[in-house]
Amino acid sequence: MTTNHAITSRIQQATEVDVDLCYQCGKCTAGCVLADDMEFPSSYLIRLLQTNKEENYSKVLKSNTIWLCLNCENCIGRCPKEVDIPRLMDYLRTESIKRKCVSPKAKPILSFHKSFLNSIRYTGKLNEINLIAEFKLRTMRLWQDVKLVPSMLIKGKLKFLPETVKNRKNIIRIFNRTIKNTK
Amino acid sequence: MSRIGVFICHCGENISATVDCERVAQEAGRLEGVEFATDYKYMCSDPGQTLIKNAIKEHHLDGVVVGSCSPRMHEATFRKTCAEAGLNPYMCEIANLREHVSWVHEKGEATTRKAIQIVTGLISKVQRNKPLNTIKVPVTKCALVIGGGIAGIQTALDIANCGQKVIMIEKSPSIGGHMSQLSETFPTLDCSQCILTPRMVEVAQHPNITLYTYAELDKLEGFVGNFKATIRLKAKSIDYSKCTGCGLCTTKCPNKKIPSEFNEGLGMRTAIYVPFPQAVPNKPVIDKEHCLYYQKGKCKICSKSCPTGAIEYDKPDEFMTIEVGAVVVTTGFNVLKTDFFPEYGYGKYKDVITGLQFERLASASWPTLGEIRRPSDGKIPQKVVFIACCGSRDPAKGIPYCSKICCMYTAKHAMLYQHKVHGGDSTVFYMDIRAGGKNYEEFVRRAIEEDHVNYVRGRVARVYEKDGKLIVKGVDTLLGAEPVEIEADMVVLATAGVASKGAEELAQKMHISYDPYHFFAEAHPKLKPVETNTAGIFLAGACQAPKDIPETVAAASGAAVKVVSLLSQENLVREPIVAVVNRCAPPLFSTCVGCFMCETICPYHAIEHEEIKDRKTGAVIKTIAKINPGLCQGCGTCVSFCRSKSIDLEGYTNEEMYTEVMALLNH
Amino acid sequence: MKLGFYPGCSLQGTSREYNESVKALAPFFDIELIDIEDWNCCGATAAHSVNKDLSLALPTRILALAEKQGMKEIVVPCASCFNRLSVTQYELAEDKELKKKITDTIDMPYEGTVKILNVVQFIDQYIKDKLTEKIVKPFNYKVACYYGCLLVRPHKILKFDRVEDPTSMDELMKMIGSTPIEWGFKTECCGAGLSVSRTDLVAKLSGNIVKDAADRGAESIIVACPMCHSNLDMRRPEINKYLKEDVTVPVIYLTQAIGLAVGADPSKLGLQRHFVKVTTL
Amino acid sequence: MEESNNNFEPRIIAFVCNWCTYAGADLTGTSRIKYATNVEIVRFPCTGRIDFMLLLKAFAGGADGIIVSGCHPNDCHYTSGNFHARRRWIVFRNILNFLGIDVQRIRFSWVSAAEGAKWADIVNDTVKEIRELGPYTEYKKVANYLDEEADSHE
Ligand SMILES: Cc1cc2nc3c(=O)[nH]c(=O)nc-3n(C[C@H](O)[C@H](O)[C@H](O)COP(=O)(O)OP(=O)(O)OC[C@H]3O[C@@H](n4cnc5c(N)ncnc54)[C@H](O)[C@@H]3O)c2cc1C
Ligand SMILES: Cc1cc2nc3c(=O)[nH]c(=O)nc-3n(C[C@H](O)[C@H](O)[C@H](O)COP(=O)(O)OP(=O)(O)OC[C@H]3O[C@@H](n4cnc5c(N)ncnc54)[C@H](O)[C@@H]3O)c2cc1C
Ligand code: SF4
Ligand code: SF4
Ligand code: SF4
Ligand code: SF4
Ligand code: SF4
Ligand code: SF4
Ligand code: SF4
Ligand code: SF4
């Protein structure tokens, strides 16, 4: 490993994704449903990584793109070189959290993920009311989706009391062994 | 006791500057079995060679070691010298004192020592050498050309015009190959049919060429100069000696809805058919799979309508064995169909077509007389999208290589479209433009600069249909990967060029090698581009890799020259470096135990079975391996595989090599 | 016939009608679906967005429980869960070290022997053969079958149907009397996990899907994923705002449509729980 | 590494194929690239011909190291000889282990006719490595093994 391959080598070690395989055909971007909404779409993101420049790498980690990606697998399904972009995105998100440089624009998305995980951390199952409540507190989007709640209740779609897994210790241990903290 | 002569060359100062040549000769002279040793300034010069010849005669030498430049340089020279003096040329060995010693080491003791060592090794080896005789094989003066595309046509004509006989077999009912389907050809835009048809006719009429259409290779045996080929002549159901080619039968056949191969499924043909109007031969065949008589036992309308009574339904396929001295394989290529591409609609949309289909649509021989109309509704498409690299450079779904011809024909298609549909709008999605050829780049630039074809760099992700339009979702990577969406009337895919159908089986029948994509492999990519690794079998055209017409024709002429130079010899002379299976006295006959490990690994299928029979009763005592010296190329792989050490390679025997190695190590 | 069943969280909450319809269908074909005892959430998008090991450990626990309870096959109606479970099974099978690490994390033995079926595979395998004879009320409508992304991708792992133009749901719908339309958005993503955090984007993505289906005359959209359903159905107000028009085409689960065709009680199928009214039916 | 090894001049035999490495070594010469004198080349038609018993005999005969070199995997002049050579190497490795010969004493490489500089590098590297390993002294063991092998075929 030479130093001028430091970033791509690290990525490859962690994810087995070799970004050098990409020959910038753009097919992934052409098929990505959110390409228009990303500040730079997937193929461009890969090009940034290919440069192995720290400044471009941090641009990627700070981007909203990595959080917008839906992991819909459209891109890898069509990529002629089978560059696993969704897997790469998973890694970049984790790195972005580690480096504490999550894009401010992506805060709601990350908050949602955290609320989601917290909701299952202690019960093992998702409780949507808890999830929404925590998400609202995290994002202070207090009024969002409030209109939905009454009709959801009428239609029997929400439950107030969380269902829990019997072996809660087991779930908490799994969390403690994987992520200590999702705050 | 052997009588070896050692001749050390100074090569001017090339060797003597770092190696003490005199001392090498002296030390060699002291070795056991060495009768004569000397050094000289230029051993390869006339006086040098005379020196060797005289020494051989004078000292009755039975072996020679020349210490000089690389054997790759002058082995042939010195072996010839020995032969002229009456010594078997294979009793001469070359010690490489220049490339492997003087030029790579500094002057000094170690360098001279190494020279002495090498000479010593070869002195020991040559004492074990056996006189060998070159192998002579007679040549059958006729060539077989398999495949009647432009490659086969050119090869056959070139060979035939040199006065040699050619047999051509073509599996379809007519020769012409893909070139006959093309509209106009890059980079000159001349009409493909116009330049091809005269040659097709020439093939049919040439006194030195025998053409068999609807014919395929069934079996190939033998070796260079003496192949025996079995040809399957598929039943055409028509007696060509009676048929006048009037075409009445084809107009009467009731089964008219069979997708035409020649028109790439865009048009229909009858069950009895001539593939296209300019076909050679211009006589029909019956396609049994679709003929009502063959399938259901009823019809025979063609027979009733034929004025000459040429139709013969119940003839089976025939087999014919021919003898030829050389074979040229020119079986061409295929292109992938649209149903190969999931994201472009799996062949669902009628107006998503291949480049080859576009050729038909744009051809002057098409029913619209060259006016471009789309297949679904016959409308003139106002917006056409061309997609390059479809299946090519796509290791995930297609093939990793570049198909090479599509950049050029896509530019041609866009150009033809712009010429024919005024006000039309064409877009080419490409990844790179590969236009490396004479006048090629200029051609592509003309499409962009003069005909205003819109080139967008990016790969299309998806094509889907909405309200009669084809929505093409691409991206412009030169604008930071900005999405581009086009509503097109027709989409043309430059689908990958792949090996022709059945290429793998054909290669296996002929024992020639092929690459992972089933294209045939040349003996050397640069220096033996039209030879295969099997002597006497040659290649030309797109059966090796996708090629355009200029390249195909160049290779075809190249292969023809190779064939002619082979056929013009009375006998073939081959180096006697071949494997032999040992023989010994009964009851053993040979140490070979008949395991035939050797047979499994011989790359040239040179190993045969030999039955040792009892002289009196004729009963088989033992089956042992036997090498066919005509096929063996002398690689020696069998030697190292034989557990019982029953095979040896002439010129590199176990004993010779062992002695050489031991002598190098001072034993 | 007994089969294991993994409902997953959304089938217990926002998408309980999906659960109800799968369960309602089973008795018609003498199938008993048995919930995996003490199952947990699969982690969904959140887990693998944030932590890879967690995203593998949660599904592994589910599969390990199924093994422990002697299940050979489990039906997983939620496409997202189906995807997570299948991907996890694949990854652990490919990488022995990873498998060890994850089984250590969950403190449970895990072999990877359970066969995972999505709802379409379940129907294909256990219902399809008897379907035609059970139909009492053909579902006679023009429908747009929407597969979404998680049911078919990644193809290498899921090996389900044709990746770009799947047809298995269309086939089933034809059997119960519907006319599936050809359309352009069968496998385009609806926005999935961004439903709450980026409702604006979901409105756009789901809007394009709903609109194409409606434009081509679909009378209902057929789905097999609770996320697809809630995005296309519950988010309809936002969708209509984005489209600047009122699209009223309802979104129905494959199991609900089949349930109706074989004569199940509509209320047992949970049709009343939809936001976009299923009145046209 | 022992101090004395620095003065030790190893004897190395190179078994090379005629079409690629032999020609490559010729090119080293034509390019006048210098390398150590410790290696002597034996020419074979193909690496496929190189019998591994011969390598053992070279060790038994006092070689300290061996180089086996031929064409690159897909360039074999005889299509597949080098492929078979590589396959047999796997078996041969076990024999080496059995005899206690350090596998590092045999260097396998590919040198094409165009890789003159590479040949020089390989020679120099090998000489350096063998020098570090020190002289090969257990040739008796190999010789015994070869005798037994020979007996078993009588
Ligand atoms: C869409 C398209 C456009 C093109 N446009 C151009 C252009 O403008 N200019 C240009 O220079 N090139 C062009 N080309 C390339 C050109 O078609 C090829 O260079 C040329 O056809 C190669 O000739 P060939 O004889 O090697 O192969 P083919 O034309 O494929 O001929 C092979 C022949 O062998 C026969 N055959 C196959 N297998 C067997 C068998 N087992 N036994 C007996 N016979 C067999 C086949 O039936 C066929 O007749 C184009 C190609 C395509 C696909
Ligand atoms: C930088 C570079 C790198 C390359 N790398 C590769 C590569 O890796 N692989 C590859 O396949 N190709 C490579 N090539 C291409 C390769 O060099 C050519 O394909 C090849 O040299 C062409 O051979 P030629 O005999 O046609 O022409 P030349 O090599 O040019 O030979 C022509 C000969 O004719 C002589 N001559 C000229 N005029 C006259 C006259 N009037 N009378 C008598 N003699 C005359 C010249 O002195 C010369 O000896 C490379 C080329 C370049 C420039
Ligand atoms: S599709 Fe694959 S090769 Fe093409 S730009 Fe995207 S990642 Fe790169
Ligand atoms: S996985 Fe992410 S990057 Fe790939 S197509 Fe889907 S949203 Fe776009
Ligand atoms: S009608 Fe008879 S003569 Fe005429 S083309 Fe047909 S077979 Fe030949
Ligand atoms: S017998 Fe066959 S080929 Fe002849 S007219 Fe009838 S269908 Fe056509
Ligand atoms: S020739 Fe051009 S279009 Fe064809 S595969 Fe190569 S780059 Fe692509
Ligand atoms: S001119 Fe040379 S470098 Fe430029 S595109 Fe052509 S081949 Fe490539
Ligand atoms: S020559 Fe050797 S390998 Fe071949 S059959 Fe005889 S014993 Fe077996
Ligand atoms: S030397 Fe090579 S070509 Fe000859 S028989 Fe042996 S393996 Fe075959």
mmCIF file of C-alpha atoms in Angstrom, chain A residues 113-114 116-118 120-121 170-182, chain C residues 40-44 46-61 84 88 98 101-102 105-106:
data_model
loop_
_atom_site.group_PDB
_atom_site.id
_atom_site.type_symbol
_atom_site.label_atom_id
_atom_site.label_comp_id
_atom_site.label_asym_id
_atom_site.label_seq_id
_atom_site.Cartn_x
_atom_site.Cartn_y
_atom_site.Cartn_z
ATOM 1 C CA HIS A 113 -32.014 6.392 12.441
ATOM 2 C CA LYS A 114 -30.946 7.009 16.037
ATOM 3 C CA PHE A 116 -35.313 4.112 15.452
ATOM 4 C CA LEU A 117 -32.448 2.229 17.037
ATOM 5 C CA ASN A 118 -33.167 3.609 20.478
ATOM 6 C CA ILE A 120 -35.608 -1.100 19.562
ATOM 7 C CA ARG A 121 -32.641 -1.005 21.907
ATOM 8 C CA ASN A 170 -30.031 -10.344 24.993
ATOM 9 C CA ILE A 171 -30.969 -7.383 22.813
ATOM 10 C CA ILE A 172 -29.268 -4.870 25.089
ATOM 11 C CA ARG A 173 -26.128 -7.007 25.019
ATOM 12 C CA ILE A 174 -26.209 -7.081 21.230
ATOM 13 C CA PHE A 175 -26.387 -3.313 21.199
ATOM 14 C CA ASN A 176 -23.633 -2.923 23.739
ATOM 15 C CA ARG A 177 -21.388 -5.201 21.737
ATOM 16 C CA THR A 178 -21.972 -3.363 18.487
ATOM 17 C CA ILE A 179 -22.744 0.282 19.160
ATOM 18 C CA LYS A 180 -22.296 1.613 22.638
ATOM 19 C CA ASN A 181 -24.160 4.800 22.130
ATOM 20 C CA THR A 182 -26.601 6.198 19.619
ATOM 21 C CA ASN C 40 -37.027 -8.865 17.424
ATOM 22 C CA CYS C 41 -36.774 -6.017 14.943
ATOM 23 C CA CYS C 42 -34.500 -6.675 11.949
ATOM 24 C CA GLY C 43 -32.887 -3.252 12.316
ATOM 25 C CA ALA C 44 -34.105 -2.039 8.936
ATOM 26 C CA ALA C 46 -31.337 2.494 10.404
ATOM 27 C CA ALA C 47 -29.043 -0.265 11.589
ATOM 28 C CA HIS C 48 -26.962 -0.659 8.468
ATOM 29 C CA SER C 49 -26.804 3.072 7.961
ATOM 30 C CA VAL C 50 -25.158 3.413 11.306
ATOM 31 C CA ASN C 51 -23.465 0.171 12.279
ATOM 32 C CA LYS C 52 -22.682 -2.857 10.201
ATOM 33 C CA ASP C 53 -22.331 -5.417 12.985
ATOM 34 C CA LEU C 54 -25.613 -4.397 14.502
ATOM 35 C CA SER C 55 -27.289 -4.650 11.112
ATOM 36 C CA LEU C 56 -26.116 -8.268 10.914
ATOM 37 C CA ALA C 57 -26.631 -9.255 14.555
ATOM 38 C CA LEU C 58 -30.311 -8.358 14.745
ATOM 39 C CA PRO C 59 -31.375 -10.483 11.739
ATOM 40 C CA THR C 60 -29.069 -13.303 12.837
ATOM 41 C CA ARG C 61 -30.869 -13.483 16.165
ATOM 42 C CA ARG C 84 -32.190 -7.772 5.575
ATOM 43 C CA THR C 88 -27.420 -11.358 6.440
ATOM 44 C CA LEU C 98 -17.809 -12.769 10.315
ATOM 45 C CA LYS C 101 -18.116 -12.724 15.336
ATOM 46 C CA ILE C 102 -21.850 -12.277 14.914
ATOM 47 C CA THR C 105 -22.449 -11.191 19.641
ATOM 48 C CA ILE C 106 -25.881 -12.772 19.862
#
